[in-house]
Coordinates of C-alpha atoms in Angstrom, one line a residue:
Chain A
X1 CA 0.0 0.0 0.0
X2 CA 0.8 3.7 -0.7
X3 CA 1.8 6.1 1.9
X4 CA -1.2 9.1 2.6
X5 CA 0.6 12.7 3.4
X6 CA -1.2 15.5 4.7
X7 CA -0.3 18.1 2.4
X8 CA -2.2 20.8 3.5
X9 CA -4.9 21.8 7.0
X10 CA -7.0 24.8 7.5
X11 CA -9.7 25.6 9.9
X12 CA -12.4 28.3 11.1
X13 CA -11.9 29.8 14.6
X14 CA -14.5 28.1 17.0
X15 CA -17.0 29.9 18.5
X16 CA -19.9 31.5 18.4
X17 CA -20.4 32.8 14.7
X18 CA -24.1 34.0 14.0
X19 CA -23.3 35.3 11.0
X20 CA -21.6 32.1 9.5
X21 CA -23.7 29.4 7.8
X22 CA -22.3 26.0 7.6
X23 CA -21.1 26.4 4.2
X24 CA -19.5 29.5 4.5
X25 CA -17.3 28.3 7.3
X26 CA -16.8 25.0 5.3
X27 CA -15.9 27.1 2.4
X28 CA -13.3 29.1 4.7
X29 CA -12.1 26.6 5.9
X30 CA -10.8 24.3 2.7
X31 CA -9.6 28.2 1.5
X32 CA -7.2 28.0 4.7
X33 CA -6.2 24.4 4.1
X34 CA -5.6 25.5 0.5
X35 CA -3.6 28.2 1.3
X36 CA -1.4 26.0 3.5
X37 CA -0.2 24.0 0.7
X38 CA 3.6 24.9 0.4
X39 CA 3.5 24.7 -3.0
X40 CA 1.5 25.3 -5.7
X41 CA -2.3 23.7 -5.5
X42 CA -5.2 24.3 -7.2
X43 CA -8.7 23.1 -5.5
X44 CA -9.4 21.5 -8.7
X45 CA -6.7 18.9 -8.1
X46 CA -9.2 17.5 -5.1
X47 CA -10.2 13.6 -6.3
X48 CA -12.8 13.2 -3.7
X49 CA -14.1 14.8 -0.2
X50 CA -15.2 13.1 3.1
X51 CA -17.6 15.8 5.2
X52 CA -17.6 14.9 9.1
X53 CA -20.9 16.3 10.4
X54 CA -23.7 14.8 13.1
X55 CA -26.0 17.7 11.2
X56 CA -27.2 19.5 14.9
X57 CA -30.5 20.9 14.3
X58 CA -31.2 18.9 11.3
X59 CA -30.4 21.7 9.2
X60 CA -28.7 19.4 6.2
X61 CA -29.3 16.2 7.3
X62 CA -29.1 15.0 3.8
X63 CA -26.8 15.2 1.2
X64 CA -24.5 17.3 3.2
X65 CA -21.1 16.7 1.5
X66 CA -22.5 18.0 -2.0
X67 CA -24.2 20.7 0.2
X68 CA -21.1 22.0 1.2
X69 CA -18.6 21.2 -1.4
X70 CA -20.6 22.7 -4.1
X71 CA -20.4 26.0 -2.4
X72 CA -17.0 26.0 -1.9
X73 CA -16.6 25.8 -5.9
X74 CA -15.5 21.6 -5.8
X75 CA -19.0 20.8 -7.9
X76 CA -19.5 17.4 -9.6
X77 CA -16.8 15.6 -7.3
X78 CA -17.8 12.3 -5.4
X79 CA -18.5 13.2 -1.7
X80 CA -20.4 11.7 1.2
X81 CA -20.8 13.0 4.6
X82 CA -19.5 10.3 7.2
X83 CA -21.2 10.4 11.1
X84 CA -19.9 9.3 13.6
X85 CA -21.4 12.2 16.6
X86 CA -17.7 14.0 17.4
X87 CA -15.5 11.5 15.8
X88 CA -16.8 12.2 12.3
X89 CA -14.5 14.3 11.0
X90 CA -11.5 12.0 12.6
X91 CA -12.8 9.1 10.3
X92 CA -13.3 11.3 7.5
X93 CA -9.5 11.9 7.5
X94 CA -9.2 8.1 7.9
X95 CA -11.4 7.6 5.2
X96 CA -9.3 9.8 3.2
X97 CA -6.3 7.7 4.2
X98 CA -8.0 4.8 3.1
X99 CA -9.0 6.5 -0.2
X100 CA -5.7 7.6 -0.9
X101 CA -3.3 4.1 0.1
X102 CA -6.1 1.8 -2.0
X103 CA -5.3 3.5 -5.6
X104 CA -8.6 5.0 -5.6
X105 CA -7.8 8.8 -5.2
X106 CA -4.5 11.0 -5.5
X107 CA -6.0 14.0 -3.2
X108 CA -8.7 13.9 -0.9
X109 CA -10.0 16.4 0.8
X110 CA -11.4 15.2 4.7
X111 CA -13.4 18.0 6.7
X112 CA -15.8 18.4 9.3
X113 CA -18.6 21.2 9.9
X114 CA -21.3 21.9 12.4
X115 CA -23.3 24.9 13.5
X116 CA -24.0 24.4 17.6
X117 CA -24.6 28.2 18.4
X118 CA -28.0 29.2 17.0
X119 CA -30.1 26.2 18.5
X120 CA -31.0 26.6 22.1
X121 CA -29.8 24.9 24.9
X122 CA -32.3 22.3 25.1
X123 CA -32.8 21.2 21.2
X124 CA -28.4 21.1 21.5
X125 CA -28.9 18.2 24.6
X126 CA -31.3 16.7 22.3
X127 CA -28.6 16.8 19.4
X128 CA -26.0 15.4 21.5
X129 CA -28.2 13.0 23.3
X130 CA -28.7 11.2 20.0
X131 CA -25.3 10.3 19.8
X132 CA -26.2 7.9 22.9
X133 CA -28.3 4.8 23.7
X134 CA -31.3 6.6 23.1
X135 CA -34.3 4.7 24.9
X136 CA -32.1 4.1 27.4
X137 CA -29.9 6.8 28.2
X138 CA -32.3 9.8 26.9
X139 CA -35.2 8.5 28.8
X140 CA -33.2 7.8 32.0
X141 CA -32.9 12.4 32.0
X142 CA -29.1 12.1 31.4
X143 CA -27.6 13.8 29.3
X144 CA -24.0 14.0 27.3
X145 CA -22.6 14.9 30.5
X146 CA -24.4 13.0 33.0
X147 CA -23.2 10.0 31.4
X148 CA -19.6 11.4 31.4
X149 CA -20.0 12.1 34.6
X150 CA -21.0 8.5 35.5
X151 CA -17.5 7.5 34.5
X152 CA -16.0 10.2 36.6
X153 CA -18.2 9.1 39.7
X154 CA -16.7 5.5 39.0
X155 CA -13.2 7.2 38.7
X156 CA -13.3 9.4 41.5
X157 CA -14.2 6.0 43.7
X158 CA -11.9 3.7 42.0
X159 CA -8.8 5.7 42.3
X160 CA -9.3 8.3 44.9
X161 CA -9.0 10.9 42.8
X162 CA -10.7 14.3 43.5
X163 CA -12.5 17.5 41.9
X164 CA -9.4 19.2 41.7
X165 CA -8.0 16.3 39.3
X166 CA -10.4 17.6 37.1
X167 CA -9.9 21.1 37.0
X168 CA -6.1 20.8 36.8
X169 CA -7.6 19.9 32.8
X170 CA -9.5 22.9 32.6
X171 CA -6.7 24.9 34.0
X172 CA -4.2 23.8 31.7
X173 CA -6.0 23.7 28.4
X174 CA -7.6 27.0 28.8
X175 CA -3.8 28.5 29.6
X176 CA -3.0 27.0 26.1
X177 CA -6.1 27.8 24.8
X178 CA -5.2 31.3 25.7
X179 CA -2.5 31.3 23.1
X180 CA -4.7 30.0 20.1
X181 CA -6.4 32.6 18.2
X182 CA -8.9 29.9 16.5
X183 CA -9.9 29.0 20.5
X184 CA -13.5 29.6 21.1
X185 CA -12.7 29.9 24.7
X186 CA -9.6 31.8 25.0
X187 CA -9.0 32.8 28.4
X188 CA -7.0 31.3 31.1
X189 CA -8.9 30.2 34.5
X190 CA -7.4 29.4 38.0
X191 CA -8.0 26.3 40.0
X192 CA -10.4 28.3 42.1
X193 CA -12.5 29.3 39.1
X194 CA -12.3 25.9 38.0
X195 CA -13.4 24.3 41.2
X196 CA -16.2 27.2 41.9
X197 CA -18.1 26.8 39.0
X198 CA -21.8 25.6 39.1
X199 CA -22.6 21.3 38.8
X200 CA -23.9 20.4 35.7
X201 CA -23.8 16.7 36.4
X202 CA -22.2 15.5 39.9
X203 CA -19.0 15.4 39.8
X204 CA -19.1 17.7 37.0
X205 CA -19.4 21.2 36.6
X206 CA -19.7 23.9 34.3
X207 CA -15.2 24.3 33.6
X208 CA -15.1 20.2 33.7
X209 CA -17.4 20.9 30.2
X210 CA -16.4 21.7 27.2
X211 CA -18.2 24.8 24.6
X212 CA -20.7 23.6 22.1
X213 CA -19.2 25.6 19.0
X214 CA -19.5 26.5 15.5
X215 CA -16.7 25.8 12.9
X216 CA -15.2 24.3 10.0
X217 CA -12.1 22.2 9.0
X218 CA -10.2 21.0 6.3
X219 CA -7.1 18.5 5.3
X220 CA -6.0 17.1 2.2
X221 CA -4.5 14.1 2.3
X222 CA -2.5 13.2 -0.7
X223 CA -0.7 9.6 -1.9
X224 CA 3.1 9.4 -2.0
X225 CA 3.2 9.6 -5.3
X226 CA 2.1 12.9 -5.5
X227 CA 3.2 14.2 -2.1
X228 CA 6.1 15.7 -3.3
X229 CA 4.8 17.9 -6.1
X230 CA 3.1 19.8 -3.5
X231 CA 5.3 19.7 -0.8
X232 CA 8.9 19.4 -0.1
X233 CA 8.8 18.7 3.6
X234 CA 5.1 16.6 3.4
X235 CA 3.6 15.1 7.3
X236 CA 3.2 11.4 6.8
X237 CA 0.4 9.4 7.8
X238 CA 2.1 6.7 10.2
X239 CA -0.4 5.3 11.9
X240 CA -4.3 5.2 11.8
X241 CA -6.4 3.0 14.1
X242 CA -9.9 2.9 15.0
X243 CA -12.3 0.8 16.9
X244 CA -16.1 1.0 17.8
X245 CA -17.9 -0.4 21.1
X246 CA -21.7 -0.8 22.5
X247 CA -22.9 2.9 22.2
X248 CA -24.4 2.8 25.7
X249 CA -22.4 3.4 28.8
X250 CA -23.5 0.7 30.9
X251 CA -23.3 -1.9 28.4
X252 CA -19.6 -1.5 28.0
X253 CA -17.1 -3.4 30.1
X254 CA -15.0 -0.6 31.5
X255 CA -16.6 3.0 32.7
X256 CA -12.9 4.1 33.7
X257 CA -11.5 3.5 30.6
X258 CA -12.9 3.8 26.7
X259 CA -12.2 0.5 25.9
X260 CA -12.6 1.7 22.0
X261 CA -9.9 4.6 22.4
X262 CA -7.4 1.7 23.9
X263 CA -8.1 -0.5 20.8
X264 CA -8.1 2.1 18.5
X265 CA -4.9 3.7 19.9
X266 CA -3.1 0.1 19.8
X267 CA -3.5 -0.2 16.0
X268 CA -2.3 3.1 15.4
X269 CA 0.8 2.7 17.3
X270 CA 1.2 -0.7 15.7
X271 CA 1.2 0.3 12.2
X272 CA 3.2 3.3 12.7
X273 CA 5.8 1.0 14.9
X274 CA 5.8 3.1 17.7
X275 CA 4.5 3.8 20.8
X276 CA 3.7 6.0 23.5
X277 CA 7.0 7.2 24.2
X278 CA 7.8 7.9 20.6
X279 CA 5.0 10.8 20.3
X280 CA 6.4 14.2 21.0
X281 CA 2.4 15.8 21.7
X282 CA -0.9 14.9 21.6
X283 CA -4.3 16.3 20.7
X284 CA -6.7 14.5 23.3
X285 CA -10.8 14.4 22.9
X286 CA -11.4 16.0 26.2
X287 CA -14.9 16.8 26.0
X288 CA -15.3 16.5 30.0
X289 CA -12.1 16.7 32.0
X290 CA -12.4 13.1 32.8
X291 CA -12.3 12.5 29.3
X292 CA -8.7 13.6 29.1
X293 CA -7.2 12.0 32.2
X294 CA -8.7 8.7 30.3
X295 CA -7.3 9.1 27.5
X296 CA -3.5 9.6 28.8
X297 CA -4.5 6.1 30.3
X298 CA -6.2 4.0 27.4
X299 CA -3.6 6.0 24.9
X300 CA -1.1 4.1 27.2
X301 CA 0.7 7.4 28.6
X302 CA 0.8 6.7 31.8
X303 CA -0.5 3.4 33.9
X304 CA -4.1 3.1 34.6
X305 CA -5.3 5.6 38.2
X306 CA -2.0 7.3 37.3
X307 CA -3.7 10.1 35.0
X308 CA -3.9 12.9 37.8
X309 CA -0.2 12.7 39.0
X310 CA 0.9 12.9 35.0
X311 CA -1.0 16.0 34.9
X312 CA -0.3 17.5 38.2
X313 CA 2.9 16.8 37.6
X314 CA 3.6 19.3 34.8
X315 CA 4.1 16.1 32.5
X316 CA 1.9 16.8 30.0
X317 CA 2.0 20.9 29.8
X318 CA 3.2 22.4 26.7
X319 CA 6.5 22.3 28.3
X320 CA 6.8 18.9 30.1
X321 CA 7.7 15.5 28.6
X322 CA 4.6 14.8 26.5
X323 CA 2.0 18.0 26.1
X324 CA -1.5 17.7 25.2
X325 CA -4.2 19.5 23.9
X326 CA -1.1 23.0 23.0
X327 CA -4.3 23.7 21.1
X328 CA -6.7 24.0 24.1
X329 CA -8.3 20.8 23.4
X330 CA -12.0 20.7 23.0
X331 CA -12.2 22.6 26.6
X332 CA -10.9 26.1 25.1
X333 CA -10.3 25.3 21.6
X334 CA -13.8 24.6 21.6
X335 CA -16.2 21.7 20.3
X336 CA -18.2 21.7 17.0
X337 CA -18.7 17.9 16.7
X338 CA -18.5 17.4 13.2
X339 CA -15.6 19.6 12.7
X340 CA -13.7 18.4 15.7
X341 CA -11.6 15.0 14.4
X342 CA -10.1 17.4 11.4
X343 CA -9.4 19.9 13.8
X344 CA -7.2 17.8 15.9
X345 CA -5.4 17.1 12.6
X346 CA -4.9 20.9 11.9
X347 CA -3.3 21.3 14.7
X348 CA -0.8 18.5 14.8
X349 CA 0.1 19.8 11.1
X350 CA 0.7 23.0 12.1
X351 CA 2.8 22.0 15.2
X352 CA 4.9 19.4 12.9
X353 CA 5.4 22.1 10.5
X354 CA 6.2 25.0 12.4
X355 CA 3.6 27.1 12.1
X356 CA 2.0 26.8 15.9
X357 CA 3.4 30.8 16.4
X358 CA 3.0 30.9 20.6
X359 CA 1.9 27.2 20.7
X360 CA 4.7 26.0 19.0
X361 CA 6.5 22.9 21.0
X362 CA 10.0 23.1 19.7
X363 CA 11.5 20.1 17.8
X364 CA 7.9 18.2 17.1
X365 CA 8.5 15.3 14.7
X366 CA 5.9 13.2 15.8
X367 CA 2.3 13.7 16.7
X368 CA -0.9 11.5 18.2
X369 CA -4.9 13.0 17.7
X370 CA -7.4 11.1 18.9
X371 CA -11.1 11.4 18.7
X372 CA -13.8 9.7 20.4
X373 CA -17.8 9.5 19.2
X374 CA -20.4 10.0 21.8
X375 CA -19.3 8.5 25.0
X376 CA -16.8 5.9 23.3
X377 CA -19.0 4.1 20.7
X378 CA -16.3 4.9 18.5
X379 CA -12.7 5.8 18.4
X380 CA -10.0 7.1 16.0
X381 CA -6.6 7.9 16.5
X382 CA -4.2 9.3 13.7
X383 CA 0.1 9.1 14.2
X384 CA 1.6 11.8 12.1
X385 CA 5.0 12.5 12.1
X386 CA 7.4 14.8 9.6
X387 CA 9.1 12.6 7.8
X388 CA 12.9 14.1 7.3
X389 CA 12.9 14.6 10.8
X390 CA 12.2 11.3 11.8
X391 CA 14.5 9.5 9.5
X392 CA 18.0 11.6 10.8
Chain B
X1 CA -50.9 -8.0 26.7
X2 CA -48.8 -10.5 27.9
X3 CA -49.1 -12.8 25.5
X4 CA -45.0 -12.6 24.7
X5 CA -42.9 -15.8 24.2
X6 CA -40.0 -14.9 26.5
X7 CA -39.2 -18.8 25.7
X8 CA -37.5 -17.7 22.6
X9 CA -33.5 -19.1 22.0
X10 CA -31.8 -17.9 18.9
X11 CA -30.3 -17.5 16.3
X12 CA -34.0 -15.8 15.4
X13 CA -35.2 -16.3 12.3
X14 CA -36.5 -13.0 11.0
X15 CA -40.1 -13.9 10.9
X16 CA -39.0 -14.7 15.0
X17 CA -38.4 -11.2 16.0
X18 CA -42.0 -9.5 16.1
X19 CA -43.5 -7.2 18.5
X20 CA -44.3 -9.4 20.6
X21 CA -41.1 -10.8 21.0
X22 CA -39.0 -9.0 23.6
X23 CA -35.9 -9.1 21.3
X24 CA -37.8 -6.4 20.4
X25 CA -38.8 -3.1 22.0
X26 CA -42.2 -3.3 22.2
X27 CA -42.3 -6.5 23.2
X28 CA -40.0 -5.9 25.9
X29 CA -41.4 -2.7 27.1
X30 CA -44.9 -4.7 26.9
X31 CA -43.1 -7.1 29.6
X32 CA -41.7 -3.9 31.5
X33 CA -45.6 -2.5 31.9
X34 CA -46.4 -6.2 33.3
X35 CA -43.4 -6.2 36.0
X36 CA -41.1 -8.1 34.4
X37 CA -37.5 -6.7 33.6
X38 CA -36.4 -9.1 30.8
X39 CA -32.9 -9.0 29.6
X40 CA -31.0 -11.3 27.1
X41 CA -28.4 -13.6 27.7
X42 CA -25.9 -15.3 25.8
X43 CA -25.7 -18.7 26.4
X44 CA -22.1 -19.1 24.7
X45 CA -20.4 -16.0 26.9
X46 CA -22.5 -15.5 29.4
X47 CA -23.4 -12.0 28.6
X48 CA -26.4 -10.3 29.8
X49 CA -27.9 -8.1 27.2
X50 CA -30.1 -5.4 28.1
X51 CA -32.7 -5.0 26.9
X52 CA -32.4 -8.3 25.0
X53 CA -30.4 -8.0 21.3
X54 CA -30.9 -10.6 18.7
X55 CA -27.0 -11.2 18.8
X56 CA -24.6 -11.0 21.5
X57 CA -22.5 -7.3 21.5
X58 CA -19.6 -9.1 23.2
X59 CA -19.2 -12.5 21.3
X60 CA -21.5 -12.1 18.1
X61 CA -22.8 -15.3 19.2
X62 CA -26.9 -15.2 17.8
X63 CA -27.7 -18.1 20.9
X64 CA -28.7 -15.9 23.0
X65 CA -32.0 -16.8 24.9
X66 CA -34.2 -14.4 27.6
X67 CA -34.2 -14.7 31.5
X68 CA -36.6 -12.8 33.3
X69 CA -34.1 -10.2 36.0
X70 CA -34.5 -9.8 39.6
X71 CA -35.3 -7.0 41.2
X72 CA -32.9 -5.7 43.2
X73 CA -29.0 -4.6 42.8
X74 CA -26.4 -2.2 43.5
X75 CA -25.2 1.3 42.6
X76 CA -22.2 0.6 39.9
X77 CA -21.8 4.5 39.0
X78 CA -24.1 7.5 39.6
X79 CA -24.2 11.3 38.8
X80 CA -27.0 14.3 39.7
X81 CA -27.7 16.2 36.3
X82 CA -28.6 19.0 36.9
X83 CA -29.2 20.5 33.5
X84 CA -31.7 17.5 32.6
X85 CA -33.4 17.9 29.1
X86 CA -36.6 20.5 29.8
X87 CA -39.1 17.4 30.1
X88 CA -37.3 16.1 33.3
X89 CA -36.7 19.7 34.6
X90 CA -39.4 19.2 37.1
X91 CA -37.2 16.7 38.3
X92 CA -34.1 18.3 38.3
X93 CA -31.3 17.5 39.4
X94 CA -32.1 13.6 38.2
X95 CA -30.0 11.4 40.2
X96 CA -28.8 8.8 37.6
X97 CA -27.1 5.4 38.2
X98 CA -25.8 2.4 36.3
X99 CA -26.9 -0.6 38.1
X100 CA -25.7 -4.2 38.5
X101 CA -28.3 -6.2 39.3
X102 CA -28.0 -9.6 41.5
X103 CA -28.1 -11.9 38.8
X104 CA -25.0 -9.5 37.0
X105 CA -27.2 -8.0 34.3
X106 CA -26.7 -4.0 34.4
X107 CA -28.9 -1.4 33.1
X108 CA -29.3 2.8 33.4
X109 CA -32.0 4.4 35.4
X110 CA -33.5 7.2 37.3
X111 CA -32.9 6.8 41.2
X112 CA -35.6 8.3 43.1
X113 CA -33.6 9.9 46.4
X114 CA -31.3 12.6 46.2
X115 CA -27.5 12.3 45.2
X116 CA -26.3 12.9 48.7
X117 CA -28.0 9.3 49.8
X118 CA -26.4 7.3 47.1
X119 CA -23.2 6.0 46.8
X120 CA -21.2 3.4 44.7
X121 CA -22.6 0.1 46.3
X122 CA -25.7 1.2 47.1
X123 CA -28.7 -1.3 47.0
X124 CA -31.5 -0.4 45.4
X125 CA -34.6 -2.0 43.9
X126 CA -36.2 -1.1 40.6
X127 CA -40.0 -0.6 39.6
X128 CA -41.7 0.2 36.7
X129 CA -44.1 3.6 36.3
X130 CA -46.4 4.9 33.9
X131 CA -44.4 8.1 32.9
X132 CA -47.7 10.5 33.5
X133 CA -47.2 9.4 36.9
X134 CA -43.3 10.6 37.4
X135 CA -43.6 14.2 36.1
X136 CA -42.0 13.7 33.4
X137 CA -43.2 15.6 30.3
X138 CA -44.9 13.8 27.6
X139 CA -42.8 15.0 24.9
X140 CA -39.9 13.4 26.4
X141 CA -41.2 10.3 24.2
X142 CA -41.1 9.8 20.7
X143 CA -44.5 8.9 19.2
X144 CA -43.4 4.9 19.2
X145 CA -42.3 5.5 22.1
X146 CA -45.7 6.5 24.2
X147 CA -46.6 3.7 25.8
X148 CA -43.7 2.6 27.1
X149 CA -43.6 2.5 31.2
X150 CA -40.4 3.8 32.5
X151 CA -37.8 2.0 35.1
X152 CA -36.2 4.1 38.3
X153 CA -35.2 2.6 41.1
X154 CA -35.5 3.1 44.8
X155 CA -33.0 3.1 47.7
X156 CA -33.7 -0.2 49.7
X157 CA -31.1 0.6 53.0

């Protein structure tokens, strides 16, 4: 098989963007990931495009890929939207992948949309409740959160871990989040405003949550064989894994772990041949804080109960041993489900190519997103590393 | 309406799974409205499935054949929301728990008491309501969806 290279990534800010329709901030965004090509590219070039969206509010349920692409002047291309709630967009850049190593496509544009801001608060929990077990968990009165939270009640218990484990997350993405001008939430918070905040779901509360958003974006993935026309210095696809699960919560055989991330995160690292300790940063799907002390444990950065001490530790700040979320992470960054997977991907290009300006972790050659649907009912996790630096 | 066959052992044919079989939703709700908590089990893994599936979600196995549950259980994981979806707001905060109950099987549900008076271990016993009866809004339920009775379960100590 062919090697995929992301050749170029763009995205929206996140945020609150009323006057933005989901094909203008799809269209912005594949202009940004256009633009990011090193060398010459023309959007006519694009084989195919994958759209990531869940579609909140219904407002293009259907047909949403030639919806959006047609606006943004790539007409008459094949494109289909892929859902998978907030890891669509991650498996429409492994669908891309896949595109792209079988033969069938040279470029392939994988993006993500979704418009959160104009529906009100309780037609968004109904949006994101769908993405669980819904005669079970919707008619229970959970919601997104309460069900995250039921994994943090069981973490809390099985590892002694406390409140303030949680809001060392909050505290630490929004400080990076501060330094991101695409962060929908970009202000820095102290462990006292993190541990005041209101509950939304015991032990959750309001900074253990992140933003529903608005926003758009966009990578092309292109084979090895035309990598290079593009691109001198090209990121290569190492590793893509990905895994589902039983979609509700208490059908699953782990609630302090997402059995789905640890599979899907396994794969990766196996076809890449690496693993944890080879990945110089990491963009984590840290939804609710416990969220990201999971993942550093089913990603296999640290043993399982040892999450908290990694992070209070300094480990895992943009200066320590192995940051993640330099973007903010879902917490400040912000959350627009659909566009969230290629987002992660942005990110890690822009950090592998330089171009992270006051997020920039010096010397990264190797990166790790990983995206999670609903409350683990899927999983995808990307390894991308910049090639010349990896081989010296 | 309690005509349903909970004798049933797959693999189902197709013609098998109808509405009044509980591998089916109405037919297990149906069951639920006549106080009986009916949940799948695989009888290659072991697995209880809940409510019943056709085919086992941890094996794949299609054997799977339907024991009636007990009643009562204990707390696995709980949480308060209190930001429920505006049909339960009268509710609010909804104390939610995952339960295991004493034959294994585990399912979600509302928990009547207050968050303070559960914790992980709790015992607890489940019953089934008409949902006019719980204050929850109507429109919580989809129009298939109507009839169904809804579980919670009660602190027992």
């Amino acid at each position: 098989m062919r090697d995929a290279y992301v050749i170029g990534a763009g995205q929206t800010a996140f945020g609150a963007m009323p006057a933005e329709s989901y094909r203008s901030l799809f269209g912005t965004a594949l202009a940004r990931a256009v633009e990011s090509v090193p060398g010459e590219f023309d959007r006519e070039t694009v084989d195919e495009a994958v759209v990531g969206t869940l579609g909140v509010g219904g407002r293009q349920l259907g047909l949403s890929a030639p919806a959006a692409t047609e606006h943004a002047g790539l007409g008459g291309i094949p494109c289909s939207r892929i859902e998978n709630a907030c890891a669509a967009s991650g498996y429409a850049v492994r669908q891309a992948v896949q595109a792209v190593r079988s033969g069938m496509a040279d470029v392939v544009l994988a993006g993500g949309v979704e418009v959160m801001s104009d529906t009100s608060s309780d037609v968004t929990k109904y949006w994101l409740g769908v993405s669980g077990e819904t005669e079970w968990e919707r008619l229970t009165g959970t919601t997104f959160a309460g069900v995250y939270a039921q994994m943090a009640s069981a973490y809390l218990d099985k590892y002694g871990a406390t409140g303030e484990d949680l809001s060392r997350v909050a505290v630490k993405n929004h400080a990076n989040g501060a330094n991101n001008p695409k962060a929908h939430l970009s202000f820095e918070c102290s462990l006292e405003d993190a541990a005041d905040a209101p509950i939304v779901a015991d032990p959750l509360n309001l900074y253990h949550c992140c933003p529903t958003s608005d926003g758009a974006a966009a990578v092309l993935v292109a084979s090895e064989d035309v990598a290079e026309e593009y691109s001198d210095d090209p990121v290569r696809v190492a590793g893509v894994g990905a895994a589902s699960d039983r979609v509700g919560l208490f059908q699953r055989e782990a609630y302090t772990a997402i059995p789905a991330s640890e599979r899907a995160a396994g794969r990766a690292y196996d076809r890449a041949g690496v693993g944890p300790g080879d990945v110089d940063f990491a963009e984590v799907h840290d939804c609710f804080a416990i969220a990201e002390l999971l993942a550093y444990e089913d990603l296999g950065f640290c043993d399982r109960g040892e999450a908290p001490r990694l992070l209070a530790e300094g480990v895992t700040d943009p200066d320590g041993d192995l940051p993640v979320n330099p973007s903010g992470g879902l917490k400040s960054k912000g959350h627009p489900i659909g566009a969230t997977g290629a987002g992660q991907v942005v990110e890690a290009f822009e950090q592998l190519t330089g171009q992270a300006g006051e997020r920039q972790i010096p010397g990264a050659t190797r990166g790790l997103t990983h995206n999670v649907g609903g409350s683990g009912g899927a999983a995808v996790v990307h390894i991308l590393e910049r090639e010349s630096e990896v081989a010296r | 309406m309690s005509d349903h066959d909970i004798t049933q052992t797959g693999p189902l044919a197709p013609e098998d799974v109808t509405a009044d079989s509980p591998f089916t939703l109405p037919g297990f709700f149906d069951a639920l409205g006549d106080g009986r908590l009916l949940a799948g089990r695989c009888t290659d893994c072991g697995t209880h499935l809940v409510p019943p599936r056709p085919a086992c979600y941890e094996c794949g196995s299609r054997a799977v054949t339907i024991e009636e549950q007990p009643r009562t259980g204990e707390v696995v994981s709980y949480t308060a929301v209190h930001r429920p979806p505006s049909p339960f707001s009268d509710l609010a905060p909804v104390t939610v728990a995952v339960v295991e109950l004493d034959s294994g099987a585990r399912l979600t549900g509302r928990v009547t008491a207050p968050v303070e008076e559960v914790e992980i271990g709790s015992s607890v016993a489940w019953r089934a309501r008409d949902p006019d009866e719980v204050g929850i809004d109507p429109s919580a339920h989809l129009p298939y969806e109507e009839d169904w009775p809804v579980h919670e379960f009660e602190l027992t100590r």
